[in-house]
Short mmCIF file of C-alpha atoms and ligand atoms in Angstrom, two decimals:
data_model
loop_
_atom_site.label_atom_id
_atom_site.label_comp_id
_atom_site.label_asym_id
_atom_site.label_seq_id
_atom_site.Cartn_x
_atom_site.Cartn_y
_atom_site.Cartn_z
CA MET A 1 102.88 95.52 82.30
CA PRO A 2 105.15 93.47 79.86
CA HIS A 3 108.40 93.19 81.90
CA GLY A 4 109.18 92.50 85.68
CA PHE A 5 110.01 95.10 88.30
CA ILE A 6 113.82 94.78 87.96
CA THR A 7 113.91 94.94 83.92
CA ARG A 8 111.39 98.03 84.20
CA SER A 9 114.08 99.71 86.58
CA VAL A 10 116.55 99.16 83.92
CA HIS A 11 114.77 100.24 81.01
CA VAL A 12 111.68 102.26 81.17
CA GLY A 13 112.26 105.79 79.92
CA GLN A 14 115.83 105.06 78.57
CA THR A 15 115.29 105.12 74.94
CA PRO A 16 117.25 108.23 73.85
CA HIS A 17 115.64 110.75 71.74
CA THR A 18 118.93 111.11 69.45
CA SER A 19 120.21 108.80 66.54
CA SER A 20 123.40 108.23 67.76
CA GLY A 21 122.24 105.01 69.48
CA ASP A 22 123.50 105.94 73.26
CA ILE A 23 122.31 103.07 75.42
CA VAL A 24 122.12 105.66 78.16
CA PRO A 25 120.06 108.75 77.21
CA PRO A 26 122.00 112.21 77.06
CA LEU A 27 121.94 114.35 80.05
CA HIS A 28 119.84 117.53 78.83
CA LEU A 29 121.45 120.71 80.37
CA THR A 30 119.82 123.19 78.82
CA SER A 31 117.48 125.64 80.16
CA THR A 32 115.51 126.70 77.02
CA PHE A 33 114.42 125.05 73.73
CA THR A 34 114.14 126.37 70.28
CA THR A 35 111.49 126.43 68.15
CA GLU A 36 110.58 127.35 64.55
CA ARG A 37 107.45 128.94 64.67
CA VAL A 38 105.60 131.55 67.28
CA ASP A 39 102.88 129.30 67.72
CA GLN A 40 103.83 125.99 67.95
CA LEU A 41 106.68 123.97 69.61
CA THR A 42 108.84 122.19 67.02
CA ASN A 43 110.29 119.87 69.53
CA VAL A 44 108.12 119.18 72.20
CA TYR A 45 110.02 121.16 74.94
CA GLU A 46 109.91 124.89 75.48
CA TYR A 47 111.67 125.63 78.72
CA SER A 48 113.20 123.54 81.63
CA ARG A 49 110.88 125.00 84.31
CA ALA A 50 108.24 123.45 82.72
CA ALA A 51 109.88 120.25 81.34
CA ASN A 52 112.79 118.77 80.88
CA PRO A 53 113.77 115.39 78.89
CA THR A 54 115.99 113.98 81.83
CA ARG A 55 113.35 114.84 84.46
CA ASP A 56 110.66 113.19 81.70
CA ALA A 57 112.80 110.19 81.60
CA PHE A 58 113.15 109.91 85.56
CA GLN A 59 109.29 110.55 86.08
CA GLU A 60 108.73 107.74 83.53
CA ALA A 61 110.48 105.15 84.94
CA LEU A 62 109.47 106.14 88.54
CA ALA A 63 105.31 105.97 87.38
CA SER A 64 106.41 102.49 85.77
CA LEU A 65 108.08 101.23 89.06
CA GLU A 66 105.04 102.58 91.40
CA GLU A 67 102.61 101.24 89.17
CA GLY A 68 101.19 104.64 88.93
CA GLU A 69 99.68 106.96 85.78
CA HIS A 70 102.02 110.05 86.84
CA ALA A 71 105.29 111.10 88.21
CA ARG A 72 106.79 114.34 88.93
CA ALA A 73 110.19 114.65 90.25
CA PHE A 74 111.10 117.91 92.68
CA PRO A 75 114.28 119.08 94.11
CA SER A 76 113.54 117.40 97.28
CA GLY A 77 111.22 115.32 99.39
CA MET A 78 109.83 118.38 101.30
CA SER A 79 109.23 120.08 98.04
CA ALA A 80 107.60 117.39 96.74
CA GLU A 81 105.28 116.98 99.87
CA ASP A 82 104.62 120.49 100.13
CA THR A 83 103.82 120.99 96.41
CA LEU A 84 101.40 117.90 96.83
CA LEU A 85 99.52 119.34 99.56
CA ARG A 86 99.11 122.59 97.94
CA ALA A 87 97.54 121.15 94.99
CA VAL A 88 95.18 118.83 96.86
CA THR A 89 94.17 121.00 100.20
CA ARG A 90 93.13 124.56 100.79
CA PRO A 91 93.04 126.89 103.82
CA GLY A 92 90.63 125.64 106.13
CA ASP A 93 91.36 121.73 105.39
CA HIS A 94 92.58 119.40 107.74
CA ILE A 95 95.22 116.85 107.70
CA THR A 96 95.56 113.48 109.61
CA PHE A 97 98.89 111.85 110.09
CA GLY A 98 100.87 109.17 111.89
CA THR A 99 102.56 110.29 115.13
CA ASP A 100 105.82 108.81 113.76
CA VAL A 101 106.55 110.60 110.81
CA TYR A 102 109.58 112.39 109.44
CA GLY A 103 110.96 115.10 111.48
CA GLY A 104 111.02 117.49 108.76
CA THR A 105 107.15 116.12 107.59
CA TYR A 106 106.16 116.88 110.98
CA ARG A 107 107.77 120.47 111.01
CA LEU A 108 105.77 121.26 107.38
CA PHE A 109 102.47 120.12 108.94
CA THR A 110 102.55 121.88 112.55
CA ARG A 111 104.95 124.95 111.80
CA VAL A 112 104.52 125.78 108.38
CA LEU A 113 100.90 124.88 106.99
CA THR A 114 99.23 125.79 109.64
CA VAL A 115 100.16 129.32 109.16
CA GLU A 116 98.76 128.84 105.57
CA GLY A 117 95.17 127.85 107.59
CA ARG A 118 95.97 124.29 107.16
CA ALA A 119 95.35 122.47 110.60
CA SER A 120 96.56 118.71 111.22
CA THR A 121 96.05 116.13 113.82
CA PRO A 122 99.06 113.51 114.60
CA VAL A 123 97.14 109.79 115.39
CA ASP A 124 98.20 106.45 116.55
CA LEU A 125 98.08 104.70 112.76
CA THR A 126 98.04 101.18 114.82
CA ASP A 127 94.75 102.19 116.38
CA LEU A 128 92.30 101.89 113.17
CA GLU A 129 89.13 102.93 115.39
CA LEU A 130 91.08 106.18 116.35
CA VAL A 131 91.95 106.92 112.66
CA ALA A 132 88.38 106.48 111.54
CA ARG A 133 87.26 108.88 114.10
CA THR A 134 89.70 111.47 113.94
CA VAL A 135 89.32 112.01 110.13
CA ARG A 136 85.65 111.93 110.55
CA GLU A 137 85.46 114.36 113.30
CA ASN A 138 87.96 116.67 111.66
CA ARG A 139 86.40 116.42 108.23
CA SER A 140 90.28 115.88 107.09
CA ARG A 141 91.14 116.04 103.29
CA VAL A 142 94.15 113.94 103.66
CA LEU A 143 95.34 111.01 105.80
CA TRP A 144 99.17 110.98 105.64
CA VAL A 145 101.06 107.76 106.40
CA GLU A 146 104.80 106.61 106.62
CA THR A 147 105.13 102.95 106.87
CA PRO A 148 107.46 101.83 107.80
CA SER A 149 107.77 104.45 110.04
CA ASN A 150 110.79 106.71 110.93
CA PRO A 151 112.47 106.12 113.58
CA LEU A 152 110.48 103.20 114.87
CA LEU A 153 110.08 101.28 111.87
CA GLN A 154 106.52 100.52 112.80
CA VAL A 155 104.31 98.78 110.08
CA TYR A 156 100.92 100.27 109.22
CA ASP A 157 98.02 98.34 107.27
CA LEU A 158 97.65 100.33 104.01
CA ARG A 159 94.66 98.39 102.70
CA GLU A 160 92.71 98.74 105.84
CA LEU A 161 93.86 102.59 105.85
CA SER A 162 92.91 103.26 102.40
CA ARG A 163 89.51 101.78 103.47
CA ILE A 164 89.08 103.89 106.09
CA ALA A 165 90.13 107.03 104.33
CA HIS A 166 87.72 106.18 101.21
CA GLU A 167 84.84 105.58 103.25
CA ALA A 168 85.48 108.94 104.31
CA ASP A 169 86.23 110.65 101.26
CA VAL A 170 89.65 111.43 102.44
CA LEU A 171 92.71 110.71 100.21
CA LEU A 172 95.46 108.39 101.14
CA ILE A 173 99.28 109.86 100.78
CA VAL A 174 102.00 107.29 101.48
CA ASP A 175 105.54 108.27 101.82
CA ASN A 176 107.26 105.42 100.67
CA THR A 177 110.80 106.47 101.26
CA PHE A 178 111.92 103.77 103.61
CA ALA A 179 110.39 100.88 101.74
CA SER A 180 111.15 102.04 98.05
CA PRO A 181 109.10 101.05 95.22
CA TYR A 182 111.11 97.69 94.96
CA LEU A 183 109.52 96.43 98.78
CA GLN A 184 106.46 98.33 98.55
CA ARG A 185 103.77 99.78 96.08
CA PRO A 186 101.27 101.63 98.16
CA LEU A 187 99.24 102.26 94.82
CA THR A 188 98.33 98.93 94.34
CA LEU A 189 97.20 98.92 98.00
CA GLY A 190 94.87 101.97 97.83
CA ALA A 191 96.85 104.79 98.07
CA ASP A 192 95.91 107.78 96.10
CA ALA A 193 99.67 109.26 95.84
CA VAL A 194 103.20 108.37 96.82
CA VAL A 195 105.77 110.67 97.86
CA HIS A 196 109.63 110.20 97.93
CA SER A 197 112.47 111.59 99.08
CA THR A 198 114.91 110.29 96.53
CA THR A 199 117.70 111.54 98.32
CA LYS A 200 117.62 108.07 99.84
CA TYR A 201 117.10 104.53 98.40
CA ILE A 202 116.24 105.94 94.72
CA GLY A 203 119.31 108.05 94.50
CA GLY A 204 120.98 105.91 96.66
CA HIS A 205 124.70 107.10 96.80
CA SER A 206 124.43 110.07 99.10
CA ASP A 207 125.04 112.44 95.99
CA LEU A 208 121.95 114.13 95.31
CA VAL A 209 118.63 115.72 97.14
CA GLY A 210 115.53 115.09 95.45
CA GLY A 211 111.88 114.22 95.94
CA ALA A 212 109.07 113.00 93.65
CA VAL A 213 105.32 112.46 93.65
CA VAL A 214 103.34 109.46 92.22
CA LEU A 215 99.76 109.39 91.47
CA ALA A 216 97.20 106.90 90.97
CA GLU A 217 95.34 106.69 87.62
CA GLY A 218 92.91 109.43 87.22
CA LEU A 219 93.11 110.97 90.51
CA ALA A 220 90.81 113.78 90.73
CA ILE A 221 91.03 117.12 92.53
CA PRO A 222 88.86 116.41 95.45
CA SER A 223 85.31 118.03 95.25
CA GLY A 224 84.93 121.65 96.87
CA ILE A 225 88.60 122.55 95.43
CA ALA A 226 88.57 124.71 92.51
CA PRO A 227 91.11 123.10 90.37
CA LEU A 228 93.93 125.31 88.98
CA ALA A 229 93.94 123.57 85.54
CA ASP A 230 90.81 122.82 83.87
CA THR A 231 90.87 119.43 83.60
CA GLY A 232 90.18 118.53 87.40
CA LEU A 233 92.79 116.06 87.60
CA VAL A 234 95.63 116.24 90.34
CA ALA A 235 98.38 115.52 87.86
CA ASP A 236 97.60 118.47 85.87
CA ASP A 237 97.29 120.79 88.86
CA LEU A 238 100.43 119.41 90.28
CA GLN A 239 102.18 119.97 86.85
CA PHE A 240 100.76 123.56 86.75
CA LEU A 241 101.82 124.37 90.19
CA GLN A 242 105.27 122.98 90.00
CA ALA A 243 105.97 124.82 86.83
CA THR A 244 104.38 127.99 88.35
CA VAL A 245 106.20 128.06 91.81
CA GLY A 246 109.26 126.49 90.11
CA ALA A 247 109.79 123.69 92.15
CA VAL A 248 112.03 121.52 89.81
CA PRO A 249 115.07 119.55 90.11
CA GLY A 250 117.97 120.44 87.99
CA ALA A 251 118.58 117.61 84.93
CA PHE A 252 121.99 116.47 86.55
CA ASP A 253 119.93 115.36 89.70
CA ALA A 254 117.22 113.53 87.39
CA TYR A 255 119.73 111.87 85.89
CA LEU A 256 121.34 110.55 89.01
CA ALA A 257 117.76 109.71 90.37
CA SER A 258 117.58 107.68 87.00
CA ARG A 259 120.88 106.20 87.50
CA GLY A 260 120.25 105.31 90.59
CA LEU A 261 116.81 103.61 89.98
CA LYS A 262 118.79 100.96 87.45
CA THR A 263 120.57 99.20 90.73
CA LEU A 264 117.57 100.06 93.20
CA ALA A 265 116.61 96.37 93.48
CA VAL A 266 120.12 94.63 93.87
CA ARG A 267 121.07 97.41 96.40
CA VAL A 268 117.82 97.20 98.45
CA ALA A 269 117.86 93.33 98.51
CA ARG A 270 121.39 93.60 99.62
CA GLN A 271 120.92 96.46 102.44
CA SER A 272 117.89 94.11 103.54
CA ALA A 273 119.49 91.00 103.86
CA THR A 274 122.45 92.83 106.10
CA ALA A 275 119.93 94.80 108.10
CA LEU A 276 118.55 91.26 109.37
CA GLU A 277 121.73 90.05 110.29
CA VAL A 278 122.60 93.04 112.02
CA ALA A 279 119.01 93.08 113.76
CA GLU A 280 119.78 89.49 114.99
CA TYR A 281 122.87 90.70 116.10
CA LEU A 282 121.75 93.40 118.51
CA ALA A 283 118.81 91.54 119.44
CA GLN A 284 120.89 89.15 121.36
CA HIS A 285 123.28 91.74 122.67
CA PRO A 286 123.00 92.73 126.73
CA ALA A 287 123.74 96.16 125.99
CA VAL A 288 120.80 96.69 123.68
CA ARG A 289 117.27 97.06 125.43
CA ALA A 290 114.99 96.60 122.25
CA VAL A 291 115.54 96.05 118.38
CA HIS A 292 112.79 97.73 116.30
CA TYR A 293 113.00 95.93 112.71
CA PRO A 294 110.03 94.14 111.02
CA GLY A 295 112.44 91.60 109.60
CA LEU A 296 112.89 90.19 113.00
CA SER A 297 109.95 87.41 113.51
CA SER A 298 109.19 88.84 117.07
CA ASP A 299 108.83 92.40 115.76
CA PRO A 300 104.88 93.37 116.29
CA GLY A 301 105.10 94.52 112.69
CA HIS A 302 106.44 91.29 110.89
CA ASP A 303 103.29 89.41 109.86
CA LEU A 304 102.17 92.66 108.33
CA ALA A 305 105.33 93.60 106.62
CA ALA A 306 105.20 90.24 105.12
CA ARG A 307 101.85 90.52 103.69
CA GLN A 308 102.31 94.18 102.27
CA MET A 309 105.64 94.28 101.54
CA ASP A 310 108.56 92.07 99.62
CA GLY A 311 111.10 92.72 101.72
CA PHE A 312 112.05 94.30 104.84
CA GLY A 313 114.14 97.25 104.04
CA GLY A 314 117.62 98.56 105.44
CA VAL A 315 116.83 100.61 108.15
CA LEU A 316 116.65 99.43 112.02
CA SER A 317 116.56 101.26 115.26
CA PHE A 318 117.53 100.18 118.59
CA GLU A 319 117.41 101.23 122.36
CA ALA A 320 120.78 101.29 124.32
CA ARG A 321 120.81 100.96 128.08
CA ASP A 322 120.60 105.02 128.49
CA PRO A 323 120.61 108.16 126.95
CA GLU A 324 124.51 108.34 127.35
CA ALA A 325 125.30 105.11 126.25
CA ALA A 326 123.32 105.94 123.25
CA VAL A 327 125.43 108.94 122.35
CA ALA A 328 128.39 106.99 123.30
CA ILE A 329 127.93 104.43 120.53
CA CYS A 330 126.60 107.09 118.11
CA GLN A 331 130.12 108.56 118.29
CA SER A 332 132.12 105.84 118.63
CA THR A 333 131.57 103.78 115.27
CA SER A 334 134.27 104.02 112.63
CA VAL A 335 132.51 101.82 109.65
CA PHE A 336 129.29 103.66 110.63
CA ALA A 337 129.40 107.26 109.72
CA LEU A 338 127.76 109.67 112.20
CA GLY A 339 125.08 111.36 109.90
CA VAL A 340 121.30 111.72 108.89
CA SER A 341 119.86 110.13 105.61
CA LEU A 342 119.72 106.65 104.72
CA GLY A 343 119.22 104.60 101.74
CA ALA A 344 122.93 105.01 100.36
CA ALA A 345 126.07 102.73 99.79
CA GLU A 346 127.53 104.09 102.98
CA SER A 347 126.23 102.79 106.22
CA LEU A 348 125.26 105.86 109.02
CA ILE A 349 124.20 105.94 112.37
CA GLU A 350 122.38 108.63 113.92
CA TYR A 351 120.68 109.82 117.14
CA PRO A 352 116.95 110.72 116.22
CA ALA A 353 116.31 112.58 119.50
CA ILE A 354 118.74 115.37 118.57
CA MET A 355 119.46 114.82 114.81
CA THR A 356 116.31 113.99 112.83
CA HIS A 357 113.62 114.60 115.27
CA GLY A 358 114.62 117.26 117.49
CA ALA A 359 111.24 119.15 115.88
CA LYS A 360 109.24 116.46 118.43
CA SER A 361 110.98 117.56 121.33
CA GLY A 362 109.16 118.77 124.20
CA THR A 363 105.76 116.95 122.58
CA PRO A 364 104.01 113.80 123.69
CA TRP A 365 105.74 112.29 120.39
CA ALA A 366 109.36 113.09 121.35
CA ILE A 367 112.05 110.51 120.55
CA ASP A 368 113.47 108.20 123.26
CA PRO A 369 117.06 109.43 124.07
CA SER A 370 118.27 106.19 124.34
CA LEU A 371 117.03 105.21 120.48
CA ILE A 372 119.92 105.07 117.87
CA ARG A 373 119.16 104.68 114.30
CA LEU A 374 121.20 102.55 111.74
CA ALA A 375 120.78 102.96 107.97
CA ILE A 376 122.23 99.79 106.48
CA GLY A 377 124.66 100.17 103.58
CA LEU A 378 126.63 98.02 100.90
CA GLU A 379 129.53 97.28 103.49
CA ASP A 380 130.37 93.69 104.41
CA PRO A 381 128.21 92.66 107.16
CA GLN A 382 130.83 91.30 109.38
CA ASP A 383 132.48 94.63 109.35
CA LEU A 384 129.24 96.44 110.39
CA ILE A 385 128.85 94.15 113.33
CA GLU A 386 132.40 94.26 114.44
CA ASP A 387 132.01 97.93 114.27
CA LEU A 388 128.56 97.82 116.22
CA GLU A 389 130.68 95.17 118.73
CA ARG A 390 133.46 97.91 119.68
CA ALA A 391 130.96 100.81 120.01
CA LEU A 392 128.94 98.36 122.43
CA ALA A 393 131.78 97.66 124.51
CA GLY A 394 132.59 101.44 124.70
CA GLY A 395 135.66 101.13 122.48
CA LYS A 396 136.65 103.29 119.07
C1 PLP B 401 114.50 112.51 104.05
C2 PLP B 401 113.03 112.21 104.34
C3 PLP B 401 112.09 113.02 103.87
C4 PLP B 401 112.31 114.73 103.35
O1 PLP B 401 113.28 114.24 101.96
P1 PLP B 401 114.45 115.31 101.59
O2 PLP B 401 114.85 114.75 100.10
O3 PLP B 401 115.05 115.42 102.75
O4 PLP B 401 113.55 116.84 101.29
C5 PLP B 401 110.98 112.66 103.79
N1 PLP B 401 110.36 111.51 104.11
C6 PLP B 401 111.12 110.72 104.37
C7 PLP B 401 110.70 109.24 105.22
C8 PLP B 401 112.80 110.58 104.66
O5 PLP B 401 113.67 109.89 105.15
#
């Protein structure tokens, strides 16, 4: 790998296929590509559902940053998850997943994949014995991990989980949305595939919905599954499936995602630094019962995060005195906007029990109704802290 992460984030995939010398490759807003012969493509590309140069540029860059062999962009994080799972599982298969996953992922596993005959079991991923037993007893095909988790910012040991998965012949898939490849590269820790909601840190500006899958080198279709393409590689089946079902992002969204990658490192470094300041402020506030942020040295995930990540990220959560106080705080900030999502320039506050994790209400994994999640943006830290100060004091 000739260059460092940040240099690659600026340059990989950005060599234009034109003679005009653009430093930014042009946006290929085209559905189809012309050719001169019926039996041969003159220009590599044929039709944008199958492939598009703007999408390819983004995929090449993301694969490099995640240190994977192959990346595919999707129109949303959820479609990336769904298409990957269709490629590597079949009806009758089982998925073991962390209890603290994204609400939409929980819904996909428990409401949609189940009707297609794919069962799943949530487990506490800090209990490695339990994870090993669950994948073994259910003969799982996939172990699905999100770290740091959402909304509790727990940190799970990817090296250990990959060892457990591979001993049981299970694929380890990691949702790396919260960390971004700048802070964590799961494929280098043993994961087989990484998924992203590029809506978040990679896009970085609250102006696109997108997703991606990145695969480890040479990842093979698990034994017992008949491949769709004839190579037996997940990369080829994923491409075949994506082009067939049509889960493709538009070129403009792929362009925005590429542009986002170029500033990923500076944004995430700044968001992480501010998140630590905000976490330290909240940790000493008398109206705050607990703060969940692996950057705090007192946090249970701190040492592990320091080992497996290059920073602690821009998301944190905290517990207010009671549910009424939590709702009031969420509705009284003015710099933090009340809204779901994360990873952008604008700081966001949200109430997970209803807004992002409502799918878990009434289950043993329902979210504490006193919990508030903050997604730190790029504003001045002092303005964010003063905003919280006012909200915690019950003001507007
Ligand atoms: C947002 C999110 C998703 C879903 O991605 P979309 O782009 O909204 O479809 C999946 N996982 C995590 C961790 C997320 O934050």
